[in-house]
């Protein structure tokens, strides 16, 4: 058989991207689809935005479906993975972009808000990671999301950094638990990135100051982060494992 025939017959890789309807998640979904993966775009509640993401992918020649699930609901997440495996034969890449942020001094934070942040960012990451660990095929990758604020430790980010610190602690543990599976586990920790989640509640002056913080003196873009995820989930990036990658233009 001609080697090119073998390559042509290889099944397409399949990705599940949580929080894939907007911001960094949408950029990741579109980039992975551009690289030839079939993408399941998970969303929590914004069906319209998820469908827009799917339409953008299909219009560019890719293949995608939108699937609803709260990432902290293990039954809903299991159903998403069941559907993807049934429809496409397996899962090769899982990227957990779903997240929640609340800004407040620790002394003033409503504990119900803290509970909501931890539910999405810690429990949600754990639930998605659990399914990834059970289902990823050999050669696959799991990518979680943290934040560079875990290192910079800006005021008012206490709840958010506490939740993302837990994600970072999980990363190498899971990578080691998957020894022998040929599956990588990494976490991307963006710096200031121009998404609705980042821009919400900030003044123009605050945004400008944060944009000047990295040596590159600009905000990151969702595409900047999607490029990093694309590398980590590619064949070329497969030697990177158990790492926290701070994609932040040179911040701490």
XYZ file of C-alpha atoms in Angstrom, residues 41-238:
198
model
C -18.113 22.544 21.241
C -19.394 22.330 24.795
C -21.355 25.216 26.286
C -23.133 25.803 29.594
C -26.109 27.955 28.580
C -25.350 30.172 25.573
C -26.679 27.957 22.789
C -26.705 30.776 20.235
C -22.992 31.500 20.649
C -22.164 27.793 20.508
C -24.085 27.444 17.262
C -22.260 30.490 15.885
C -18.967 28.766 16.673
C -20.115 25.603 14.912
C -21.270 27.613 11.879
C -17.921 29.411 11.688
C -16.092 26.079 11.775
C -18.271 24.433 9.150
C -18.146 27.525 6.915
C -14.355 27.201 6.939
C -14.595 23.552 5.901
C -14.341 21.949 9.337
C -16.650 19.627 11.243
C -18.178 20.454 14.624
C -21.191 19.884 16.838
C -22.471 21.822 19.870
C -23.228 19.946 23.092
C -24.629 21.446 26.289
C -23.346 20.534 29.745
C -22.442 22.196 33.014
C -18.836 21.040 33.453
C -19.390 20.517 37.181
C -22.234 18.069 36.515
C -20.588 14.686 36.106
C -23.680 13.114 34.547
C -24.014 15.815 31.894
C -20.297 15.685 31.097
C -20.409 11.897 30.838
C -23.275 12.254 28.365
C -21.201 14.634 26.240
C -18.321 12.172 26.037
C -20.717 9.282 25.364
C -22.211 11.223 22.444
C -18.810 12.119 21.006
C -17.548 8.540 21.219
C -20.747 7.168 19.682
C -20.738 9.667 16.815
C -17.034 9.950 16.035
C -15.477 6.772 17.436
C -13.321 8.203 20.216
C -11.657 11.245 21.792
C -8.085 12.424 21.184
C -7.990 15.937 22.650
C -9.801 17.475 25.608
C -9.415 21.183 26.365
C -11.188 22.533 29.446
C -11.694 26.240 28.768
C -14.847 26.619 30.858
C -14.271 28.966 33.769
C -15.750 31.528 36.125
C -14.143 34.632 37.610
C -15.195 36.919 40.462
C -13.195 39.944 41.588
C -13.411 41.063 45.198
C -11.181 41.634 48.205
C -11.113 38.469 50.280
C -12.629 40.308 53.269
C -15.691 41.327 51.237
C -16.375 38.276 49.061
C -19.800 36.671 49.398
C -19.091 33.017 50.147
C -21.846 31.928 47.771
C -19.807 33.552 45.002
C -16.737 31.665 46.194
C -18.722 28.424 46.064
C -19.772 29.142 42.469
C -16.190 29.882 41.383
C -14.865 26.725 43.024
C -17.687 24.637 41.584
C -16.886 25.604 37.997
C -13.117 26.014 38.172
C -12.135 23.206 40.546
C -14.937 20.650 40.444
C -15.550 21.353 36.749
C -11.897 20.856 35.851
C -11.782 17.676 37.919
C -14.933 16.261 36.288
C -13.663 16.970 32.761
C -10.174 15.684 33.620
C -11.731 12.501 34.975
C -13.508 11.830 31.702
C -10.368 12.693 29.742
C -8.338 10.252 31.842
C -10.849 7.494 31.201
C -11.357 8.067 27.488
C -8.420 9.679 25.708
C -6.861 7.466 23.075
C -3.119 6.867 22.810
C -1.382 9.945 21.486
C -4.011 12.166 23.071
C -3.811 15.307 25.164
C -5.651 17.018 27.992
C -5.214 20.770 28.433
C -6.586 22.634 31.445
C -6.654 26.369 32.055
C -5.201 28.392 34.905
C -4.182 32.067 35.012
C -0.905 33.941 35.269
C -2.422 35.792 38.232
C -1.543 32.689 40.290
C 2.019 34.015 40.032
C 1.402 37.787 39.965
C -1.147 37.605 42.821
C -2.960 40.860 42.118
C -5.402 42.101 44.789
C -9.086 41.163 44.354
C -8.263 37.898 42.562
C -8.206 35.739 45.703
C -11.102 33.431 44.841
C -10.028 33.088 41.229
C -6.373 32.348 41.972
C -7.308 29.910 44.732
C -9.399 27.954 42.233
C -6.750 28.044 39.534
C -4.003 27.075 41.978
C -5.940 23.848 42.462
C -5.939 23.281 38.691
C -2.168 23.715 38.578
C -1.728 21.253 41.453
C -3.776 18.680 39.547
C -1.692 18.873 36.371
C 1.452 16.885 37.123
C -0.470 14.456 39.322
C -2.724 13.473 36.420
C 0.191 13.330 33.990
C 1.911 10.822 36.280
C -1.264 8.818 36.780
C -1.498 8.376 33.006
C 1.980 6.831 32.746
C 2.121 4.306 29.944
C -0.981 5.636 28.170
C 0.879 7.980 25.753
C -1.384 10.839 26.888
C -0.117 14.280 27.862
C -1.542 16.624 30.505
C -0.686 20.323 30.586
C -2.172 23.578 31.833
C -2.097 26.914 30.030
C -2.040 30.005 32.260
C -2.830 33.080 30.151
C -1.956 36.603 31.134
C -4.274 39.545 30.417
C -6.272 38.468 27.363
C -8.932 40.508 25.593
C -12.016 38.406 26.318
C -15.399 39.342 27.769
C -14.445 37.500 30.969
C -11.333 39.664 31.362
C -12.801 43.000 30.253
C -16.000 42.787 32.309
C -16.070 45.214 35.222
C -12.768 46.939 34.404
C -12.342 50.604 33.569
C -10.476 51.748 30.470
C -7.650 52.916 32.746
C -7.374 49.499 34.398
C -7.342 47.745 31.045
C -4.656 50.073 29.703
C -2.494 49.535 32.789
C -2.793 45.760 32.522
C -1.989 45.901 28.817
C 1.275 47.676 29.672
C 2.298 45.059 32.255
C 3.910 42.486 29.912
C 7.170 43.494 28.205
C 5.340 43.128 24.881
C 3.024 45.924 26.101
C -0.292 44.629 24.821
C -3.138 42.404 25.829
C -3.064 38.856 24.575
C -5.692 37.734 22.099
C -7.726 34.540 22.155
C -5.818 33.490 19.037
C -2.507 33.850 20.913
C -3.714 31.313 23.469
C -5.249 29.031 20.849
C -1.853 28.765 19.128
C -0.353 27.499 22.390
C -3.110 24.912 22.829
C -2.707 23.802 19.222
C 0.988 23.139 19.841
C 0.424 21.242 23.096
C -2.169 18.995 21.452
C -0.154 18.410 18.273
C 2.300 15.631 17.474
C 5.083 18.221 17.658
C 4.106 19.236 21.197
C 3.701 15.736 22.573
